[in-house]
C-alpha cells in the first residue's frame, strides 16, 4: 500500500479507530504542534505499520541514531515556524509527484525502462521543497533520539514515531530519485561494453543516485542534477574499472598457475612449454563447468572453434534464454574459474573442447 493510499484510508476511517496504545501515547508525546500534522502523522504510523507488519519491540539507540543522523542541517529547522513553513498542514505533500505524472511521456525504450522514465523533471522550487522536507523529517527523528541519548532503549511509541518520520523522509527521497532516473540512464549508457552490461550499470547507478540524494546540500544553490551527474559518472567509471580488474585477476591467476606448472616440468623451451601448460590447464578448468557455462565462456572469449567474441544477445538467442540470464551464467562461470585457479592445479584430464 502506497503512502497516498494510506492517507486516503485514514481520512475515510477517521481517528476514532486508532489503536488505544497509539492514542494514549499521542496525548503524552506529540511529535508536531500543529493539529493537522499530528493527526496525519499518527494515522501514517498506524496504517503503515498495518500495511508492512514489523516487530516493533524495543529498538536499540545505536541503530536508530545511525539512521536518523543522516540529514543536512539547516537553521530553518530550529525556527518556531518550521512546521508551518516547511510542511504546511499536510504531513505528506502529494502535489509534486502527481503533477509530475500528468504530463509523463512514453519514451522509445523497453517497457521496463520507459516506466522508470515517466516522472517529469522537477522544477527548482519543487526540488528544493522535497529536499527540505526530507531533511527536516530526519532532523525531527534525530531530535527524538537525542532526547533519550542517555538511555539504552526507546519506548514503543518513540520507536514507532522515529520509524514513521524516517519512512516519510524516504518517501520524499523516492520522489527525487524517480524524477532523476533518466539522468542515470543517460550517463551509464556511455559506459556499456562487452564486460559491463547496461542493466548492471543502471542498477549500480541508481544506488549511487540514492546516496547522492542523502548527501546533497540543497542550501548551496546548485541544481541536484549537476551534483548527481558527477556522482553517477564517477561511480560508473569505478564500476567498469573494478570489472576489468576482476577479469585481469582471473586471467593472471590462470596464467601464473600455468607458468608454475611449466617451470616445474621442463625449464627448457620456456615459451612453448608455458603456452602448452597454460592451454592444458585452462582446458581442464573449463571441463569442470557445466555445458552452458562452458559454451558461454568459449564464445565470450573466442576459445575453441569460436573465431569471434559473441555478444550476450546472440548467445541468448542461441540458448533461447534472456540476455540477463546469459550475463548471470557468465558471471557464475568466471567466479568458478577464479576460485579453481587460486587453488592448486588439478590433475589434467582429457576434455573435448
mmCIF file of C-alpha atoms in Angstrom:
data_model
loop_
_atom_site.group_PDB
_atom_site.id
_atom_site.type_symbol
_atom_site.label_atom_id
_atom_site.label_comp_id
_atom_site.label_asym_id
_atom_site.label_seq_id
_atom_site.Cartn_x
_atom_site.Cartn_y
_atom_site.Cartn_z
ATOM 1 C CA UNK A 1 0.000 0.000 0.000
ATOM 2 C CA UNK A 2 1.400 3.392 -1.018
ATOM 3 C CA UNK A 3 1.614 6.439 1.217
ATOM 4 C CA UNK A 4 -1.111 8.191 -0.736
ATOM 5 C CA UNK A 5 -3.421 5.196 -0.251
ATOM 6 C CA UNK A 6 -2.631 5.151 3.454
ATOM 7 C CA UNK A 7 -3.635 8.786 3.822
ATOM 8 C CA UNK A 8 -6.848 8.231 1.869
ATOM 9 C CA UNK A 9 -7.753 5.309 4.124
ATOM 10 C CA UNK A 10 -7.042 7.398 7.211
ATOM 11 C CA UNK A 11 -9.447 10.097 6.006
ATOM 12 C CA UNK A 12 -12.199 7.512 5.450
ATOM 13 C CA UNK A 13 -11.744 5.606 8.694
ATOM 14 C CA UNK A 14 -11.241 8.650 10.903
ATOM 15 C CA UNK A 15 -9.132 8.974 14.028
ATOM 16 C CA UNK A 16 -11.566 7.100 16.304
ATOM 17 C CA UNK A 17 -10.351 3.683 15.116
ATOM 18 C CA UNK A 18 -6.709 4.080 16.040
ATOM 19 C CA UNK A 19 -5.280 1.547 18.460
ATOM 20 C CA UNK A 20 -5.653 2.710 22.052
ATOM 21 C CA UNK A 21 -1.903 2.481 22.710
ATOM 22 C CA UNK A 22 -1.207 4.987 19.920
ATOM 23 C CA UNK A 23 -3.961 7.311 21.047
ATOM 24 C CA UNK A 24 -2.700 7.248 24.621
ATOM 25 C CA UNK A 25 0.888 7.828 23.528
ATOM 26 C CA UNK A 26 -0.238 10.664 21.276
ATOM 27 C CA UNK A 27 -1.732 12.502 24.241
ATOM 28 C CA UNK A 28 1.526 12.161 26.169
ATOM 29 C CA UNK A 29 4.102 12.790 23.449
ATOM 30 C CA UNK A 30 3.226 14.953 20.487
ATOM 31 C CA UNK A 31 5.565 14.999 17.520
ATOM 32 C CA UNK A 32 4.113 18.134 15.884
ATOM 33 C CA UNK A 33 2.410 21.145 17.444
ATOM 34 C CA UNK A 34 0.030 21.690 14.530
ATOM 35 C CA UNK A 35 -3.077 19.529 14.948
ATOM 36 C CA UNK A 36 -3.444 18.629 11.260
ATOM 37 C CA UNK A 37 0.153 17.489 11.034
ATOM 38 C CA UNK A 38 -0.050 15.467 14.242
ATOM 39 C CA UNK A 39 -3.251 13.753 13.175
ATOM 40 C CA UNK A 40 -1.846 12.848 9.760
ATOM 41 C CA UNK A 41 1.389 11.618 11.287
ATOM 42 C CA UNK A 42 -0.287 9.335 13.852
ATOM 43 C CA UNK A 43 -2.538 7.885 11.130
ATOM 44 C CA UNK A 44 0.501 7.331 8.927
ATOM 45 C CA UNK A 45 2.356 5.486 11.717
ATOM 46 C CA UNK A 46 -0.658 3.281 12.401
ATOM 47 C CA UNK A 47 -1.590 2.434 8.821
ATOM 48 C CA UNK A 48 1.945 1.984 7.514
ATOM 49 C CA UNK A 49 2.627 -0.452 10.367
ATOM 50 C CA UNK A 50 -0.501 -2.409 9.426
ATOM 51 C CA UNK A 51 0.455 -2.427 5.746
ATOM 52 C CA UNK A 52 4.024 -3.502 6.491
ATOM 53 C CA UNK A 53 3.902 -5.562 9.681
ATOM 54 C CA UNK A 54 7.184 -5.430 11.594
ATOM 55 C CA UNK A 55 8.276 -6.355 15.095
ATOM 56 C CA UNK A 56 8.216 -3.050 16.932
ATOM 57 C CA UNK A 57 9.798 -4.427 20.153
ATOM 58 C CA UNK A 58 12.276 -2.096 21.788
ATOM 59 C CA UNK A 59 14.875 -0.795 19.359
ATOM 60 C CA UNK A 60 18.455 -0.043 20.335
ATOM 61 C CA UNK A 61 19.520 3.576 20.437
ATOM 62 C CA UNK A 62 22.540 2.908 18.227
ATOM 63 C CA UNK A 63 20.557 1.638 15.232
ATOM 64 C CA UNK A 64 18.000 4.453 15.303
ATOM 65 C CA UNK A 65 20.599 7.135 15.973
ATOM 66 C CA UNK A 66 22.682 5.990 12.997
ATOM 67 C CA UNK A 67 19.704 6.120 10.636
ATOM 68 C CA UNK A 68 18.320 9.398 11.961
ATOM 69 C CA UNK A 69 21.661 11.213 11.895
ATOM 70 C CA UNK A 70 21.947 11.236 8.090
ATOM 71 C CA UNK A 71 20.482 14.628 7.266
ATOM 72 C CA UNK A 72 21.661 18.036 6.055
ATOM 73 C CA UNK A 73 21.033 20.504 8.871
ATOM 74 C CA UNK A 74 19.593 23.972 8.355
ATOM 75 C CA UNK A 75 18.953 26.982 10.572
ATOM 76 C CA UNK A 76 15.374 26.927 9.290
ATOM 77 C CA UNK A 77 14.702 23.655 11.121
ATOM 78 C CA UNK A 78 15.058 25.227 14.587
ATOM 79 C CA UNK A 79 12.670 28.059 13.798
ATOM 80 C CA UNK A 80 9.414 28.194 15.757
ATOM 81 C CA UNK A 81 7.518 28.363 12.460
ATOM 82 C CA UNK A 82 9.402 25.494 10.786
ATOM 83 C CA UNK A 83 6.427 23.119 10.823
ATOM 84 C CA UNK A 84 4.170 25.604 9.077
ATOM 85 C CA UNK A 85 6.787 26.935 6.651
ATOM 86 C CA UNK A 86 8.213 23.549 5.613
ATOM 87 C CA UNK A 87 5.334 21.055 5.916
ATOM 88 C CA UNK A 88 2.229 23.232 5.935
ATOM 89 C CA UNK A 89 -0.925 21.458 7.114
ATOM 90 C CA UNK A 90 -0.365 18.210 5.205
ATOM 91 C CA UNK A 91 2.035 15.637 6.595
ATOM 92 C CA UNK A 92 2.929 14.351 3.119
ATOM 93 C CA UNK A 93 2.503 16.707 0.179
ATOM 94 C CA UNK A 94 1.166 14.643 -2.719
ATOM 95 C CA UNK A 95 1.132 17.594 -5.158
ATOM 96 C CA UNK A 96 4.641 17.296 -6.616
ATOM 97 C CA UNK A 97 4.542 13.609 -7.664
ATOM 98 C CA UNK A 98 1.010 13.863 -9.059
ATOM 99 C CA UNK A 99 1.876 16.947 -11.109
ATOM 100 C CA UNK A 100 4.921 15.161 -12.472
ATOM 101 C CA UNK A 101 2.932 12.172 -13.700
ATOM 102 C CA UNK A 102 0.238 14.133 -15.513
ATOM 103 C CA UNK A 103 2.494 15.125 -18.387
ATOM 104 C CA UNK A 104 4.618 11.959 -18.448
ATOM 105 C CA UNK A 105 5.561 10.653 -21.911
ATOM 106 C CA UNK A 106 6.293 7.147 -23.044
ATOM 107 C CA UNK A 107 9.843 7.077 -24.381
ATOM 108 C CA UNK A 108 11.247 4.888 -27.148
ATOM 109 C CA UNK A 109 12.685 2.459 -24.600
ATOM 110 C CA UNK A 110 11.883 -1.087 -23.448
ATOM 111 C CA UNK A 111 8.764 -1.159 -21.296
ATOM 112 C CA UNK A 112 10.619 -1.748 -18.025
ATOM 113 C CA UNK A 113 12.816 1.304 -18.695
ATOM 114 C CA UNK A 114 10.048 3.517 -20.075
ATOM 115 C CA UNK A 115 8.067 3.040 -16.863
ATOM 116 C CA UNK A 116 11.056 4.343 -14.900
ATOM 117 C CA UNK A 117 11.248 7.492 -17.028
ATOM 118 C CA UNK A 118 7.626 8.621 -16.775
ATOM 119 C CA UNK A 119 8.309 11.120 -13.999
ATOM 120 C CA UNK A 120 8.705 14.690 -15.191
ATOM 121 C CA UNK A 121 11.808 16.598 -14.163
ATOM 122 C CA UNK A 122 11.357 18.660 -11.017
ATOM 123 C CA UNK A 123 11.353 22.422 -11.121
ATOM 124 C CA UNK A 124 13.970 24.179 -8.947
ATOM 125 C CA UNK A 125 11.274 25.075 -6.415
ATOM 126 C CA UNK A 126 9.843 21.548 -6.265
ATOM 127 C CA UNK A 127 13.327 20.108 -5.896
ATOM 128 C CA UNK A 128 14.217 22.445 -3.041
ATOM 129 C CA UNK A 129 10.961 21.749 -1.189
ATOM 130 C CA UNK A 130 11.386 17.972 -1.462
ATOM 131 C CA UNK A 131 14.964 18.099 -0.167
ATOM 132 C CA UNK A 132 13.950 20.459 2.621
ATOM 133 C CA UNK A 133 11.097 18.221 3.799
ATOM 134 C CA UNK A 134 13.178 15.045 3.578
ATOM 135 C CA UNK A 135 15.929 16.523 5.733
ATOM 136 C CA UNK A 136 13.508 18.195 8.126
ATOM 137 C CA UNK A 137 11.737 14.904 8.889
ATOM 138 C CA UNK A 138 15.088 13.227 9.556
ATOM 139 C CA UNK A 139 16.012 16.175 11.768
ATOM 140 C CA UNK A 140 12.847 15.659 13.820
ATOM 141 C CA UNK A 141 13.633 11.948 14.155
ATOM 142 C CA UNK A 142 17.146 12.800 15.359
ATOM 143 C CA UNK A 143 15.647 15.184 17.930
ATOM 144 C CA UNK A 144 13.547 12.428 19.470
ATOM 145 C CA UNK A 145 16.545 10.098 19.626
ATOM 146 C CA UNK A 146 18.826 12.755 21.119
ATOM 147 C CA UNK A 147 16.379 13.451 23.968
ATOM 148 C CA UNK A 148 16.962 9.869 25.110
ATOM 149 C CA UNK A 149 20.697 9.745 24.427
ATOM 150 C CA UNK A 150 21.467 8.630 27.977
ATOM 151 C CA UNK A 151 19.065 5.699 27.719
ATOM 152 C CA UNK A 152 19.797 2.345 26.110
ATOM 153 C CA UNK A 153 16.347 1.853 24.553
ATOM 154 C CA UNK A 154 13.430 3.887 23.252
ATOM 155 C CA UNK A 155 9.916 3.069 24.387
ATOM 156 C CA UNK A 156 7.414 1.661 21.916
ATOM 157 C CA UNK A 157 5.766 4.922 20.845
ATOM 158 C CA UNK A 158 9.063 6.757 20.428
ATOM 159 C CA UNK A 159 10.313 3.861 18.318
ATOM 160 C CA UNK A 160 7.203 3.981 16.136
ATOM 161 C CA UNK A 161 7.289 7.697 15.574
ATOM 162 C CA UNK A 162 11.024 7.748 14.790
ATOM 163 C CA UNK A 163 10.451 4.999 12.234
ATOM 164 C CA UNK A 164 7.425 6.864 10.892
ATOM 165 C CA UNK A 165 9.440 10.042 10.398
ATOM 166 C CA UNK A 166 12.211 8.121 8.639
ATOM 167 C CA UNK A 167 9.741 6.292 6.368
ATOM 168 C CA UNK A 168 8.154 9.619 5.415
ATOM 169 C CA UNK A 169 11.604 11.115 4.718
ATOM 170 C CA UNK A 170 12.382 8.154 2.465
ATOM 171 C CA UNK A 171 9.108 8.768 0.616
ATOM 172 C CA UNK A 172 10.326 12.248 -0.293
ATOM 173 C CA UNK A 173 13.707 10.792 -1.227
ATOM 174 C CA UNK A 174 11.989 8.325 -3.586
ATOM 175 C CA UNK A 175 10.166 11.224 -5.283
ATOM 176 C CA UNK A 176 13.540 12.826 -6.045
ATOM 177 C CA UNK A 177 15.070 9.543 -7.222
ATOM 178 C CA UNK A 178 12.192 8.744 -9.588
ATOM 179 C CA UNK A 179 12.440 12.196 -11.179
ATOM 180 C CA UNK A 180 16.156 11.662 -11.894
ATOM 181 C CA UNK A 181 16.230 8.086 -13.214
ATOM 182 C CA UNK A 182 16.508 9.243 -16.820
ATOM 183 C CA UNK A 183 19.642 11.188 -15.787
ATOM 184 C CA UNK A 184 21.177 7.898 -14.634
ATOM 185 C CA UNK A 185 20.233 6.204 -17.906
ATOM 186 C CA UNK A 186 21.810 8.990 -19.969
ATOM 187 C CA UNK A 187 25.075 8.653 -18.018
ATOM 188 C CA UNK A 188 25.504 4.883 -17.659
ATOM 189 C CA UNK A 189 24.689 4.029 -21.293
ATOM 190 C CA UNK A 190 28.015 5.627 -22.262
ATOM 191 C CA UNK A 191 29.918 3.109 -20.130
ATOM 192 C CA UNK A 192 28.385 -0.073 -21.575
ATOM 193 C CA UNK A 193 30.743 -2.607 -23.107
ATOM 194 C CA UNK A 194 31.057 -6.370 -23.531
ATOM 195 C CA UNK A 195 32.086 -6.799 -19.885
ATOM 196 C CA UNK A 196 29.679 -4.309 -18.277
ATOM 197 C CA UNK A 197 26.033 -4.737 -19.230
ATOM 198 C CA UNK A 198 23.535 -1.873 -19.191
ATOM 199 C CA UNK A 199 21.320 -3.474 -16.539
ATOM 200 C CA UNK A 200 24.220 -3.838 -14.102
ATOM 201 C CA UNK A 201 25.360 -0.273 -14.687
ATOM 202 C CA UNK A 202 21.812 1.057 -14.299
ATOM 203 C CA UNK A 203 21.243 -0.800 -11.032
ATOM 204 C CA UNK A 204 24.542 0.409 -9.618
ATOM 205 C CA UNK A 205 23.877 3.932 -10.901
ATOM 206 C CA UNK A 206 20.503 4.138 -9.164
ATOM 207 C CA UNK A 207 22.130 3.092 -5.899
ATOM 208 C CA UNK A 208 24.679 5.876 -6.414
ATOM 209 C CA UNK A 209 21.817 8.286 -7.109
ATOM 210 C CA UNK A 210 20.146 7.371 -3.811
ATOM 211 C CA UNK A 211 23.394 8.014 -1.938
ATOM 212 C CA UNK A 212 23.729 11.337 -3.749
ATOM 213 C CA UNK A 213 20.248 12.390 -2.596
ATOM 214 C CA UNK A 214 21.242 11.721 1.019
ATOM 215 C CA UNK A 215 24.469 13.747 0.709
ATOM 216 C CA UNK A 216 23.248 16.707 -1.383
ATOM 217 C CA UNK A 217 23.118 20.100 0.335
ATOM 218 C CA UNK A 218 20.205 21.918 -1.282
ATOM 219 C CA UNK A 219 21.121 25.167 0.516
ATOM 220 C CA UNK A 220 24.201 25.815 -1.653
ATOM 221 C CA UNK A 221 22.039 26.974 -4.551
ATOM 222 C CA UNK A 222 23.101 24.384 -7.147
ATOM 223 C CA UNK A 223 20.734 22.065 -9.008
ATOM 224 C CA UNK A 224 20.813 18.463 -7.873
ATOM 225 C CA UNK A 225 21.342 17.231 -11.441
ATOM 226 C CA UNK A 226 24.748 18.958 -11.555
ATOM 227 C CA UNK A 227 25.911 17.074 -8.477
ATOM 228 C CA UNK A 228 24.206 13.773 -9.347
ATOM 229 C CA UNK A 229 25.704 13.630 -12.844
ATOM 230 C CA UNK A 230 29.225 13.764 -11.428
ATOM 231 C CA UNK A 231 28.441 11.169 -8.748
ATOM 232 C CA UNK A 232 26.874 8.678 -11.173
ATOM 233 C CA UNK A 233 29.600 9.212 -13.783
ATOM 234 C CA UNK A 234 32.357 8.630 -11.228
ATOM 235 C CA UNK A 235 30.557 5.592 -9.841
ATOM 236 C CA UNK A 236 30.094 4.082 -13.324
ATOM 237 C CA UNK A 237 33.756 4.615 -14.136
ATOM 238 C CA UNK A 238 34.731 2.871 -10.904
ATOM 239 C CA UNK A 239 32.308 0.030 -11.690
ATOM 240 C CA UNK A 240 33.881 -0.526 -15.119
ATOM 241 C CA UNK A 241 37.415 -0.409 -13.720
ATOM 242 C CA UNK A 242 36.512 -2.919 -10.989
ATOM 243 C CA UNK A 243 35.129 -5.292 -13.615
ATOM 244 C CA UNK A 244 38.278 -5.018 -15.680
ATOM 245 C CA UNK A 245 40.434 -5.580 -12.619
ATOM 246 C CA UNK A 246 38.369 -8.643 -11.689
ATOM 247 C CA UNK A 247 38.845 -10.145 -15.148
ATOM 248 C CA UNK A 248 42.548 -9.336 -15.069
ATOM 249 C CA UNK A 249 42.927 -11.137 -11.740
ATOM 250 C CA UNK A 250 41.205 -14.237 -13.118
ATOM 251 C CA UNK A 251 43.387 -14.242 -16.225
ATOM 252 C CA UNK A 252 46.513 -13.569 -14.198
ATOM 253 C CA UNK A 253 45.703 -16.353 -11.733
ATOM 254 C CA UNK A 254 45.314 -18.863 -14.538
ATOM 255 C CA UNK A 255 48.500 -17.630 -16.214
ATOM 256 C CA UNK A 256 50.519 -17.889 -13.013
ATOM 257 C CA UNK A 257 49.347 -21.441 -12.388
ATOM 258 C CA UNK A 258 50.246 -22.373 -15.936
ATOM 259 C CA UNK A 259 53.695 -20.816 -15.653
ATOM 260 C CA UNK A 260 54.387 -22.651 -12.414
ATOM 261 C CA UNK A 261 53.476 -25.996 -13.947
ATOM 262 C CA UNK A 262 55.679 -25.337 -16.976
ATOM 263 C CA UNK A 263 58.677 -24.384 -14.868
ATOM 264 C CA UNK A 264 58.318 -27.462 -12.650
ATOM 265 C CA UNK A 265 58.047 -29.869 -15.569
ATOM 266 C CA UNK A 266 60.579 -28.557 -18.058
ATOM 267 C CA UNK A 267 62.757 -25.476 -17.546
ATOM 268 C CA UNK A 268 63.927 -25.542 -21.165
ATOM 269 C CA UNK A 269 61.886 -24.271 -24.150
ATOM 270 C CA UNK A 270 60.162 -21.781 -21.844
ATOM 271 C CA UNK A 271 57.842 -20.046 -24.289
ATOM 272 C CA UNK A 272 56.398 -23.183 -25.895
ATOM 273 C CA UNK A 273 56.131 -25.080 -22.625
ATOM 274 C CA UNK A 274 54.414 -22.203 -20.872
ATOM 275 C CA UNK A 275 51.868 -21.834 -23.620
ATOM 276 C CA UNK A 276 51.086 -25.561 -23.778
ATOM 277 C CA UNK A 277 50.807 -25.809 -19.995
ATOM 278 C CA UNK A 278 48.563 -22.775 -19.793
ATOM 279 C CA UNK A 279 46.309 -24.081 -22.569
ATOM 280 C CA UNK A 280 46.043 -27.527 -20.989
ATOM 281 C CA UNK A 281 45.305 -26.064 -17.574
ATOM 282 C CA UNK A 282 42.618 -23.770 -18.993
ATOM 283 C CA UNK A 283 41.008 -26.696 -20.802
ATOM 284 C CA UNK A 284 40.998 -28.667 -17.572
ATOM 285 C CA UNK A 285 39.285 -25.794 -15.734
ATOM 286 C CA UNK A 286 36.674 -25.412 -18.445
ATOM 287 C CA UNK A 287 35.848 -29.117 -18.145
ATOM 288 C CA UNK A 288 34.622 -28.505 -14.627
ATOM 289 C CA UNK A 289 31.957 -26.047 -15.816
ATOM 290 C CA UNK A 290 28.522 -27.219 -16.877
ATOM 291 C CA UNK A 291 27.562 -27.355 -20.556
ATOM 292 C CA UNK A 292 26.022 -23.887 -20.843
ATOM 293 C CA UNK A 293 28.728 -22.191 -18.797
ATOM 294 C CA UNK A 294 31.483 -23.750 -20.915
ATOM 295 C CA UNK A 295 29.721 -22.744 -24.129
ATOM 296 C CA UNK A 296 29.284 -19.145 -22.940
ATOM 297 C CA UNK A 297 32.898 -18.752 -21.793
ATOM 298 C CA UNK A 298 34.264 -20.177 -25.047
ATOM 299 C CA UNK A 299 32.002 -17.885 -27.092
ATOM 300 C CA UNK A 300 32.664 -14.775 -24.999
ATOM 301 C CA UNK A 301 36.455 -15.225 -25.080
ATOM 302 C CA UNK A 302 36.758 -16.675 -28.600
ATOM 303 C CA UNK A 303 38.082 -20.064 -27.466
ATOM 304 C CA UNK A 304 37.972 -23.386 -29.299
ATOM 305 C CA UNK A 305 36.045 -23.193 -32.558
ATOM 306 C CA UNK A 306 34.792 -19.650 -31.906
ATOM 307 C CA UNK A 307 36.701 -17.187 -34.080
ATOM 308 C CA UNK A 308 34.905 -14.074 -32.855
ATOM 309 C CA UNK A 309 33.704 -12.823 -29.489
ATOM 310 C CA UNK A 310 29.942 -13.390 -29.316
ATOM 311 C CA UNK A 311 27.575 -10.810 -27.854
ATOM 312 C CA UNK A 312 25.264 -11.553 -24.949
ATOM 313 C CA UNK A 313 22.210 -11.089 -27.169
ATOM 314 C CA UNK A 314 23.481 -13.546 -29.772
ATOM 315 C CA UNK A 315 24.179 -16.155 -27.104
ATOM 316 C CA UNK A 316 20.737 -15.530 -25.609
ATOM 317 C CA UNK A 317 19.159 -16.271 -28.992
ATOM 318 C CA UNK A 318 21.264 -19.414 -29.403
ATOM 319 C CA UNK A 319 20.401 -20.757 -25.953
ATOM 320 C CA UNK A 320 16.799 -19.468 -26.033
ATOM 321 C CA UNK A 321 17.149 -17.663 -22.721
ATOM 322 C CA UNK A 322 17.194 -13.998 -21.735
ATOM 323 C CA UNK A 323 20.198 -11.743 -22.173
ATOM 324 C CA UNK A 324 20.291 -11.164 -18.413
ATOM 325 C CA UNK A 325 20.393 -14.927 -17.787
ATOM 326 C CA UNK A 326 23.407 -15.247 -20.117
ATOM 327 C CA UNK A 327 25.154 -12.493 -18.172
ATOM 328 C CA UNK A 328 24.431 -14.283 -14.888
ATOM 329 C CA UNK A 329 25.786 -17.581 -16.238
ATOM 330 C CA UNK A 330 28.929 -15.845 -17.494
ATOM 331 C CA UNK A 331 29.479 -14.211 -14.115
ATOM 332 C CA UNK A 332 28.949 -17.513 -12.312
ATOM 333 C CA UNK A 333 31.378 -19.297 -14.634
ATOM 334 C CA UNK A 334 34.042 -16.606 -14.146
ATOM 335 C CA UNK A 335 33.687 -16.896 -10.379
ATOM 336 C CA UNK A 336 34.136 -20.678 -10.610
ATOM 337 C CA UNK A 337 37.217 -20.307 -12.794
ATOM 338 C CA UNK A 338 38.681 -17.726 -10.430
ATOM 339 C CA UNK A 339 38.160 -19.981 -7.421
ATOM 340 C CA UNK A 340 39.629 -23.006 -9.178
ATOM 341 C CA UNK A 341 42.626 -21.015 -10.448
ATOM 342 C CA UNK A 342 43.513 -19.904 -6.931
ATOM 343 C CA UNK A 343 43.524 -23.489 -5.678
ATOM 344 C CA UNK A 344 46.258 -25.996 -6.502
ATOM 345 C CA UNK A 345 46.223 -27.024 -10.165
ATOM 346 C CA UNK A 346 44.136 -30.198 -10.534
ATOM 347 C CA UNK A 347 45.284 -33.255 -12.451
ATOM 348 C CA UNK A 348 44.989 -32.818 -16.190
ATOM 349 C CA UNK A 349 42.023 -34.633 -17.659
ATOM 350 C CA UNK A 350 41.069 -35.260 -21.228
ATOM 351 C CA UNK A 351 38.347 -32.926 -22.334
ATOM 352 C CA UNK A 352 36.885 -32.408 -25.784
ATOM 353 C CA UNK A 353 36.828 -28.656 -26.246
#
